[in-house]
Amino acid sequence: HNWAHSARSRSGASDSFAPYHRRGPRGPALIATTVLFLLAAALAVLAFFHLAMFSRLAFRKQDVQPDRDLPISVVVCGRNESIALQQLIPLLMDQDHREFELIVVNDRSEDDTWAVLQWLKPQYPLLRPVNIQADEKFSYGKKIALGVGVRSAKYPNVLVTDADCMPTGREWISIMAAGFRNGQQIIIGHSPYERQDGLTSLLERYDGFTKAVQYISFAQAGFPYMGVGRNMAFSSDLFFAAKGQHRHRQLMSGDDDLFINEVARAHNTTAIADGRSYMTTRATPDLATWFRRKRRHYTTARFYRFGHQLLLTLLPAARLVLWATIAFLFATAHFLPAIAGLSIELLIFLPIGMLAMRKLGAGGIIWLALPLEWLFILLDPCIYLSTLIIKPQRWK
């Protein structure tokens, strides 16, 4: 009896303890396993982007042999940009290219832009001003002005930029024209922001460089998804075949993004990252204006093709997961996997990204890439959520 009672006591103690014993470690162990799985997934996604995409821009030679003979129609759209056009037009007229024309579309300006264009026309025979009158009955974005300019072009290949831009040299037209070789119909170029002192310029330039690394690398890898209207070229036939001047006319900006997203494919698109092909964009004057421009960009991205939306969502998500899991692993004393993940990021992914940005002329900003990456991991979701609460205004 005593032996049986003792056995039952031991059995009861064991039974009562077993569920607790199984329950105790299971929670922390499951969490640790999940975090390790998320870390591995984030590293795999980032490896794909950096090794298969960004490395093309980082390690390949980007020099292009200029084509000075291909006839090109340069189209510039501007609204209330009379001062900027007085600076830009002489630079474009001085381009080292044998046959081109310059079409400047005055898009409903309220300043003396049209008078300035008429004053400049006798000095530059290749300048062809086009005027769009304001009409209160209609409201539209920049795409209508671009369509008017392309329709006015006499050459089948069109190179576009904005009035607030400046070419980096005299070979801009010829380098971009070289992209039409081998039957390409879309040429995607780079347009870095002008460098100025202050936080706004730092944020704008870093954001511009990281976005350019993405869309140029993607295009060079055969997955073109966007281009910037400040520096890109295309055939007019392709533009009008895609109903370029009519589609997405209701949007406040990003018409050029969506045109490229709709028609660009691996067989008809090339991306040029030669420093002579860059078109520098005037810096945003203040943080509030930059914030509004960022908000407008998010109104465009949701119209991208689904596969592109997926890829562009995976990249920031993987970065967020990477840093969150590394922080968690360090906090819970799982030092080995945390150090492994951190080492891969700092020794492989970060250098590739820095080299790619350097190829695009980022300069010293690459040394701030890591803290700025952390900042934008938090900032971009906040800006996106703000567009869901308050709709951005139209482009002006």
CSV table of C-alpha atoms in Angstrom, one decimal:
chain,number,residue,atom,x,y,z
A,1,HIS,CA,0.0,0.0,0.0
A,2,ASN,CA,2.8,2.4,0.9
A,3,TRP,CA,4.6,1.4,-2.3
A,4,ALA,CA,1.5,2.0,-4.4
A,5,HIS,CA,0.8,5.3,-2.7
A,6,SER,CA,4.4,6.4,-3.3
A,7,ALA,CA,4.2,5.3,-7.0
A,8,ARG,CA,0.9,7.2,-7.4
A,9,SER,CA,2.4,10.2,-5.8
A,10,ARG,CA,5.4,10.1,-8.1
A,11,SER,CA,3.1,9.5,-11.1
A,12,GLY,CA,0.8,12.3,-10.1
A,13,ALA,CA,3.7,14.7,-9.6
A,14,SER,CA,5.1,13.7,-12.9
A,15,ASP,CA,1.7,14.1,-14.7
A,16,SER,CA,1.1,17.5,-13.2
A,17,PHE,CA,4.6,18.7,-14.0
A,18,ALA,CA,4.7,17.3,-17.6
A,19,PRO,CA,2.2,19.8,-19.1
A,20,TYR,CA,4.0,22.7,-17.4
A,21,HIS,CA,7.4,21.4,-18.6
A,22,ARG,CA,6.2,21.1,-22.2
A,23,ARG,CA,4.4,24.4,-22.0
A,24,GLY,CA,7.3,26.4,-20.5
A,25,PRO,CA,10.0,26.2,-23.1
A,26,ARG,CA,7.6,25.8,-26.1
A,27,GLY,CA,6.6,29.5,-26.1
A,28,PRO,CA,10.1,31.0,-26.1
A,29,ALA,CA,11.4,28.2,-28.4
A,30,LEU,CA,8.7,28.8,-30.9
A,31,ILE,CA,9.3,32.5,-30.9
A,32,ALA,CA,13.0,32.0,-31.4
A,33,THR,CA,12.4,29.6,-34.2
A,34,THR,CA,10.0,32.0,-35.9
A,35,VAL,CA,12.4,34.9,-35.6
A,36,LEU,CA,15.2,32.8,-37.1
A,37,PHE,CA,13.0,31.8,-40.0
A,38,LEU,CA,12.1,35.5,-40.6
A,39,LEU,CA,15.7,36.4,-40.5
A,40,ALA,CA,16.6,33.8,-43.0
A,41,ALA,CA,13.7,34.8,-45.3
A,42,ALA,CA,14.8,38.5,-45.1
A,43,LEU,CA,18.3,37.6,-45.9
A,44,ALA,CA,17.2,35.5,-48.9
A,45,VAL,CA,15.1,38.3,-50.3
A,46,LEU,CA,17.8,40.9,-49.8
A,47,ALA,CA,20.3,38.5,-51.4
A,48,PHE,CA,18.1,38.3,-54.5
A,49,PHE,CA,17.9,42.1,-54.8
A,50,HIS,CA,21.5,42.8,-54.1
A,51,LEU,CA,23.2,39.9,-55.9
A,52,ALA,CA,20.8,39.6,-58.9
A,53,MET,CA,19.8,43.2,-59.4
A,54,PHE,CA,21.9,45.9,-57.7
A,55,SER,CA,25.2,44.2,-58.5
A,56,ARG,CA,24.7,44.9,-62.2
A,57,LEU,CA,24.9,48.6,-61.5
A,58,ALA,CA,27.5,48.3,-58.9
A,59,PHE,CA,30.1,46.2,-60.7
A,60,ARG,CA,29.5,46.6,-64.4
A,61,LYS,CA,31.1,49.3,-66.6
A,62,GLN,CA,28.5,51.9,-67.4
A,63,ASP,CA,30.3,53.9,-70.1
A,64,VAL,CA,28.3,54.4,-73.3
A,65,GLN,CA,29.6,55.2,-76.8
A,66,PRO,CA,27.7,58.4,-77.8
A,67,ASP,CA,25.6,58.5,-81.0
A,68,ARG,CA,25.8,62.0,-82.4
A,69,ASP,CA,24.0,61.3,-85.6
A,70,LEU,CA,20.6,60.0,-84.6
A,71,PRO,CA,17.9,62.7,-85.1
A,72,ILE,CA,16.3,63.5,-81.8
A,73,SER,CA,13.4,65.7,-80.7
A,74,VAL,CA,14.0,67.1,-77.2
A,75,VAL,CA,10.7,67.9,-75.4
A,76,VAL,CA,10.7,70.1,-72.3
A,77,CYS,CA,7.5,70.8,-70.4
A,78,GLY,CA,7.3,73.7,-68.0
A,79,ARG,CA,4.8,75.8,-66.1
A,80,ASN,CA,5.7,79.2,-64.7
A,81,GLU,CA,9.4,78.4,-65.3
A,82,SER,CA,10.5,81.5,-67.3
A,83,ILE,CA,13.7,82.0,-65.2
A,84,ALA,CA,14.7,78.3,-65.4
A,85,LEU,CA,14.1,78.2,-69.1
A,86,GLN,CA,16.4,81.1,-69.7
A,87,GLN,CA,19.1,79.0,-68.1
A,88,LEU,CA,18.2,75.6,-69.6
A,89,ILE,CA,17.6,76.5,-73.3
A,90,PRO,CA,21.2,77.9,-74.0
A,91,LEU,CA,22.7,74.7,-72.4
A,92,LEU,CA,20.5,72.5,-74.6
A,93,MET,CA,21.3,74.5,-77.7
A,94,ASP,CA,25.0,74.0,-76.9
A,95,GLN,CA,24.7,70.2,-77.0
A,96,ASP,CA,27.3,68.3,-79.0
A,97,HIS,CA,24.7,66.6,-81.3
A,98,ARG,CA,24.4,66.9,-85.0
A,99,GLU,CA,20.7,66.8,-85.6
A,100,PHE,CA,18.0,67.7,-83.0
A,101,GLU,CA,15.2,70.1,-82.3
A,102,LEU,CA,14.1,71.6,-79.0
A,103,ILE,CA,10.3,71.7,-78.3
A,104,VAL,CA,9.4,73.7,-75.2
A,105,VAL,CA,5.8,73.3,-74.1
A,106,ASN,CA,4.4,76.3,-72.1
A,107,ASP,CA,1.9,74.5,-69.9
A,108,ARG,CA,-0.7,77.1,-68.9
A,109,SER,CA,1.9,79.4,-67.3
A,110,GLU,CA,0.7,82.5,-65.5
A,111,ASP,CA,4.1,84.2,-65.6
A,112,ASP,CA,6.0,85.5,-68.7
A,113,THR,CA,7.2,82.1,-69.9
A,114,TRP,CA,5.6,82.5,-73.3
A,115,ALA,CA,7.1,85.9,-73.8
A,116,VAL,CA,10.5,84.6,-72.8
A,117,LEU,CA,10.2,81.8,-75.4
A,118,GLN,CA,9.2,84.2,-78.1
A,119,TRP,CA,12.2,86.4,-77.2
A,120,LEU,CA,14.6,83.4,-77.3
A,121,LYS,CA,13.3,81.9,-80.5
A,122,PRO,CA,15.1,84.2,-83.0
A,123,GLN,CA,18.4,83.4,-81.2
A,124,TYR,CA,18.0,79.7,-81.5
A,125,PRO,CA,16.5,78.5,-84.8
A,126,LEU,CA,16.2,74.9,-83.4
A,127,LEU,CA,13.8,76.1,-80.7
A,128,ARG,CA,10.1,75.4,-81.3
A,129,PRO,CA,7.8,76.9,-78.5
A,130,VAL,CA,4.4,75.4,-78.1
A,131,ASN,CA,1.7,77.1,-76.0
A,132,ILE,CA,-1.2,75.5,-74.0
A,133,GLN,CA,-3.8,78.0,-72.9
A,134,ALA,CA,-5.4,77.6,-69.5
A,135,ASP,CA,-9.0,76.3,-69.5
A,136,GLU,CA,-11.0,76.4,-66.3
A,137,LYS,CA,-13.3,73.7,-67.6
A,138,PHE,CA,-10.6,71.1,-67.6
A,139,SER,CA,-8.2,69.9,-65.0
A,140,TYR,CA,-5.3,67.6,-66.0
A,141,GLY,CA,-1.8,66.6,-65.1
A,142,LYS,CA,1.5,67.0,-66.9
A,143,LYS,CA,0.7,64.2,-69.3
A,144,ILE,CA,-1.4,66.4,-71.6
A,145,ALA,CA,1.5,68.8,-72.0
A,146,LEU,CA,3.9,66.0,-72.8
A,147,GLY,CA,1.5,64.6,-75.3
A,148,VAL,CA,1.3,67.9,-77.1
A,149,GLY,CA,5.0,68.2,-77.1
A,150,VAL,CA,5.5,64.6,-78.5
A,151,ARG,CA,2.8,65.3,-81.2
A,152,SER,CA,4.7,68.4,-82.3
A,153,ALA,CA,8.0,66.5,-82.7
A,154,LYS,CA,9.2,65.9,-86.3
A,155,TYR,CA,11.6,63.1,-85.4
A,156,PRO,CA,10.4,59.6,-84.3
A,157,ASN,CA,12.7,59.4,-81.3
A,158,VAL,CA,11.9,61.8,-78.4
A,159,LEU,CA,14.0,62.7,-75.4
A,160,VAL,CA,12.2,64.4,-72.5
A,161,THR,CA,13.1,66.5,-69.5
A,162,ASP,CA,11.7,69.3,-67.3
A,163,ALA,CA,12.3,73.0,-67.2
A,164,ASP,CA,13.9,72.8,-63.7
A,165,CYS,CA,16.7,70.5,-64.9
A,166,MET,CA,20.2,71.0,-66.1
A,167,PRO,CA,22.4,68.6,-68.2
A,168,THR,CA,25.7,67.5,-66.6
A,169,GLY,CA,27.5,68.2,-69.9
A,170,ARG,CA,27.4,68.7,-73.7
A,171,GLU,CA,26.9,65.0,-74.5
A,172,TRP,CA,23.6,64.4,-72.8
A,173,ILE,CA,21.6,64.1,-76.0
A,174,SER,CA,24.2,61.9,-77.7
A,175,ILE,CA,24.6,59.5,-74.8
A,176,MET,CA,20.8,59.1,-74.4
A,177,ALA,CA,20.4,58.7,-78.1
A,178,ALA,CA,22.8,55.8,-78.1
A,179,GLY,CA,20.2,53.8,-76.1
A,180,PHE,CA,18.1,53.5,-79.3
A,181,ARG,CA,20.7,51.1,-80.8
A,182,ASN,CA,19.6,47.5,-81.3
A,183,GLY,CA,16.0,48.4,-81.7
A,184,GLN,CA,15.3,49.7,-78.2
A,185,GLN,CA,12.3,52.0,-77.9
A,186,ILE,CA,12.6,53.2,-74.3
A,187,ILE,CA,15.7,54.6,-72.7
A,188,ILE,CA,15.7,55.2,-69.0
A,189,GLY,CA,18.1,57.8,-67.6
A,190,HIS,CA,19.1,59.2,-64.2
A,191,SER,CA,18.2,62.6,-62.8
A,192,PRO,CA,19.9,63.3,-59.4
A,193,TYR,CA,18.8,66.2,-57.3
A,194,GLU,CA,21.0,69.2,-57.0
A,195,ARG,CA,23.1,69.2,-53.8
A,196,GLN,CA,22.4,71.9,-51.2
A,197,ASP,CA,23.0,72.3,-47.5
A,198,GLY,CA,20.4,71.1,-45.0
A,199,LEU,CA,18.3,68.2,-44.0
A,200,THR,CA,15.8,68.5,-46.9
A,201,SER,CA,18.6,68.1,-49.5
A,202,LEU,CA,20.1,65.2,-47.7
A,203,LEU,CA,16.8,63.3,-47.5
A,204,GLU,CA,15.8,64.1,-51.1
A,205,ARG,CA,19.1,63.1,-52.6
A,206,TYR,CA,19.4,59.9,-50.6
A,207,ASP,CA,15.8,59.0,-51.5
A,208,GLY,CA,16.5,59.8,-55.2
A,209,PHE,CA,19.6,57.8,-55.3
A,210,THR,CA,18.1,54.7,-53.7
A,211,LYS,CA,15.1,54.9,-56.0
A,212,ALA,CA,17.4,55.3,-59.1
A,213,VAL,CA,19.4,52.3,-58.0
A,214,GLN,CA,16.2,50.3,-57.9
A,215,TYR,CA,14.7,51.3,-61.3
A,216,ILE,CA,18.0,51.3,-63.2
A,217,SER,CA,19.1,48.0,-61.8
A,218,PHE,CA,15.7,46.4,-62.4
A,219,ALA,CA,15.8,47.7,-66.0
A,220,GLN,CA,19.3,46.4,-66.6
A,221,ALA,CA,18.2,43.0,-65.2
A,222,GLY,CA,15.3,42.9,-67.7
A,223,PHE,CA,12.5,44.1,-65.3
A,224,PRO,CA,11.9,47.7,-66.2
A,225,TYR,CA,9.1,49.2,-64.1
A,226,MET,CA,9.5,53.0,-64.1
A,227,GLY,CA,11.4,56.0,-65.4
A,228,VAL,CA,11.6,59.6,-64.5
A,229,GLY,CA,10.1,62.2,-66.9
A,230,ARG,CA,13.1,64.4,-66.1
A,231,ASN,CA,15.4,62.1,-68.1
A,232,MET,CA,14.0,59.5,-70.4
A,233,ALA,CA,13.6,58.8,-74.1
A,234,PHE,CA,11.1,56.8,-76.2
A,235,SER,CA,9.8,56.4,-79.7
A,236,SER,CA,6.7,58.5,-80.5
A,237,ASP,CA,5.0,55.5,-82.1
A,238,LEU,CA,5.2,53.6,-78.9
A,239,PHE,CA,4.0,56.6,-76.9
A,240,PHE,CA,0.8,57.0,-79.0
A,241,ALA,CA,0.2,53.3,-79.4
A,242,ALA,CA,-0.1,53.2,-75.6
A,243,LYS,CA,-2.4,56.2,-75.7
A,244,GLY,CA,0.2,58.0,-73.8
A,245,GLN,CA,-1.4,61.3,-73.8
A,246,HIS,CA,-4.8,60.0,-72.5
A,247,ARG,CA,-4.2,57.2,-70.0
A,248,HIS,CA,-4.0,58.2,-66.4
A,249,ARG,CA,-4.7,61.8,-67.2
A,250,GLN,CA,-6.7,62.1,-64.0
A,251,LEU,CA,-3.6,61.6,-61.8
A,252,MET,CA,-1.8,64.5,-60.1
A,253,SER,CA,1.7,63.2,-61.1
A,254,GLY,CA,3.5,60.0,-62.1
A,255,ASP,CA,2.2,59.8,-65.7
A,256,ASP,CA,5.7,59.1,-66.9
A,257,ASP,CA,6.1,56.3,-64.3
A,258,LEU,CA,2.9,54.6,-65.5
A,259,PHE,CA,3.7,55.0,-69.2
A,260,ILE,CA,7.0,53.1,-68.7
A,261,ASN,CA,5.3,50.6,-66.4
A,262,GLU,CA,2.7,49.8,-69.1
A,263,VAL,CA,4.9,49.5,-72.2
A,264,ALA,CA,8.5,48.8,-71.0
A,265,ARG,CA,9.7,45.2,-71.4
A,266,ALA,CA,13.2,43.6,-71.4
A,267,HIS,CA,13.3,43.5,-75.2
A,268,ASN,CA,12.5,47.2,-75.9
A,269,THR,CA,14.1,49.0,-72.9
A,270,THR,CA,17.6,49.9,-71.8
A,271,ALA,CA,18.8,51.9,-68.8
A,272,ILE,CA,21.8,54.2,-69.1
A,273,ALA,CA,23.9,55.1,-66.0
A,274,ASP,CA,26.8,56.9,-67.8
A,275,GLY,CA,27.6,60.1,-65.8
A,276,ARG,CA,27.5,62.1,-69.0
A,277,SER,CA,23.8,61.3,-69.4
A,278,TYR,CA,22.6,62.6,-66.1
A,279,MET,CA,20.1,65.5,-65.9
A,280,THR,CA,20.4,67.3,-62.6
A,281,THR,CA,17.1,68.4,-61.0
A,282,ARG,CA,16.6,71.6,-59.0
A,283,ALA,CA,16.5,70.9,-55.3
A,284,THR,CA,13.3,71.0,-53.4
A,285,PRO,CA,13.1,74.3,-51.4
A,286,ASP,CA,11.9,72.9,-48.1
A,287,LEU,CA,10.9,69.8,-46.1
A,288,ALA,CA,7.2,70.4,-46.5
A,289,THR,CA,7.4,70.5,-50.3
A,290,TRP,CA,9.5,67.4,-50.4
A,291,PHE,CA,7.0,65.6,-48.1
A,292,ARG,CA,4.1,66.6,-50.5
A,293,ARG,CA,6.1,65.2,-53.5
A,294,LYS,CA,6.8,62.0,-51.7
A,295,ARG,CA,3.0,61.6,-51.0
A,296,ARG,CA,2.2,62.2,-54.6
A,297,HIS,CA,4.6,59.4,-55.6
A,298,TYR,CA,2.6,56.9,-53.6
A,299,THR,CA,-0.6,57.7,-55.5
A,300,THR,CA,1.1,56.4,-58.6
A,301,ALA,CA,2.7,53.2,-57.3
A,302,ARG,CA,-0.6,51.5,-56.7
A,303,PHE,CA,-1.2,51.5,-60.5
A,304,TYR,CA,1.9,49.5,-61.3
A,305,ARG,CA,1.6,46.0,-62.5
A,306,PHE,CA,1.1,43.5,-59.7
A,307,GLY,CA,4.5,41.8,-60.0
A,308,HIS,CA,6.2,45.1,-59.7
A,309,GLN,CA,4.2,46.1,-56.7
A,310,LEU,CA,5.1,42.8,-55.1
A,311,LEU,CA,8.8,43.3,-55.7
A,312,LEU,CA,8.8,46.9,-54.5
A,313,THR,CA,7.0,45.9,-51.4
A,314,LEU,CA,9.3,42.9,-50.6
A,315,LEU,CA,12.4,45.1,-50.6
A,316,PRO,CA,11.5,47.5,-47.7
A,317,ALA,CA,9.7,44.7,-45.9
A,318,ALA,CA,12.8,42.6,-46.0
A,319,ARG,CA,14.9,45.4,-44.7
A,320,LEU,CA,12.4,46.1,-41.8
A,321,VAL,CA,12.3,42.4,-40.9
A,322,LEU,CA,16.1,42.1,-41.1
A,323,TRP,CA,16.8,44.9,-38.6
A,324,ALA,CA,13.9,44.0,-36.3
A,325,THR,CA,15.0,40.3,-36.1
A,326,ILE,CA,18.6,41.3,-35.5
A,327,ALA,CA,17.6,43.6,-32.7
A,328,PHE,CA,15.4,40.9,-31.1
A,329,LEU,CA,18.1,38.3,-31.3
A,330,PHE,CA,20.6,40.6,-29.6
A,331,ALA,CA,18.0,41.5,-27.0
A,332,THR,CA,17.3,37.8,-26.2
A,333,ALA,CA,21.0,36.8,-26.1
A,334,HIS,CA,20.9,34.8,-29.4
A,335,PHE,CA,24.2,36.4,-30.4
A,336,LEU,CA,25.4,33.9,-33.0
A,337,PRO,CA,22.5,34.3,-35.5
A,338,ALA,CA,22.3,38.0,-34.8
A,339,ILE,CA,26.0,38.5,-35.6
A,340,ALA,CA,25.7,36.3,-38.7
A,341,GLY,CA,22.8,38.4,-40.1
A,342,LEU,CA,24.5,41.6,-39.2
A,343,SER,CA,27.7,40.5,-40.9
A,344,ILE,CA,26.0,39.6,-44.1
A,345,GLU,CA,24.3,43.0,-44.2
A,346,LEU,CA,27.4,45.0,-43.4
A,347,LEU,CA,29.9,43.0,-45.4
A,348,ILE,CA,27.9,42.1,-48.5
A,349,PHE,CA,24.6,44.0,-49.0
A,350,LEU,CA,25.5,47.4,-47.7
A,351,PRO,CA,28.8,47.6,-49.8
A,352,ILE,CA,26.9,46.6,-53.0
A,353,GLY,CA,24.3,49.3,-52.3
A,354,MET,CA,26.9,51.9,-51.6
A,355,LEU,CA,28.9,51.0,-54.8
A,356,ALA,CA,25.6,51.2,-56.9
A,357,MET,CA,24.8,54.7,-55.4
A,358,ARG,CA,28.4,55.8,-56.1
A,359,LYS,CA,28.0,54.8,-59.8
A,360,LEU,CA,25.1,57.2,-59.9
A,361,GLY,CA,27.1,60.1,-58.5
A,362,ALA,CA,26.0,59.9,-54.8
A,363,GLY,CA,29.4,61.0,-53.6
A,364,GLY,CA,29.9,61.3,-49.8
A,365,ILE,CA,26.2,60.6,-49.1
A,366,ILE,CA,27.0,56.9,-49.3
A,367,TRP,CA,28.8,57.0,-45.9
A,368,LEU,CA,25.4,57.9,-44.4
A,369,ALA,CA,23.6,55.1,-46.1
A,370,LEU,CA,23.1,53.0,-43.0
A,371,PRO,CA,21.5,55.5,-40.7
A,372,LEU,CA,19.5,56.9,-43.6
A,373,GLU,CA,18.2,53.4,-44.4
A,374,TRP,CA,17.0,53.1,-40.8
A,375,LEU,CA,15.3,56.5,-41.0
A,376,PHE,CA,13.5,55.6,-44.3
A,377,ILE,CA,12.4,52.2,-42.9
A,378,LEU,CA,10.3,54.2,-40.5
A,379,LEU,CA,9.6,57.3,-42.6
A,380,ASP,CA,8.2,55.7,-45.8
A,381,PRO,CA,5.4,53.8,-44.1
A,382,CYS,CA,4.3,56.9,-42.3
A,383,ILE,CA,4.2,58.9,-45.5
A,384,TYR,CA,2.3,56.2,-47.3
A,385,LEU,CA,-0.3,56.0,-44.4
A,386,SER,CA,-0.7,59.8,-44.6
A,387,THR,CA,-1.9,59.4,-48.3
A,388,LEU,CA,-4.6,57.1,-47.1
A,389,ILE,CA,-5.8,59.7,-44.6
A,390,ILE,CA,-5.4,62.9,-46.6
A,391,LYS,CA,-5.4,62.7,-50.4
A,392,PRO,CA,-2.5,64.6,-52.2
A,393,GLN,CA,-3.3,67.6,-54.3
A,394,ARG,CA,-2.9,67.7,-58.1
A,395,TRP,CA,0.4,68.4,-59.8
A,396,LYS,CA,1.0,72.0,-60.6
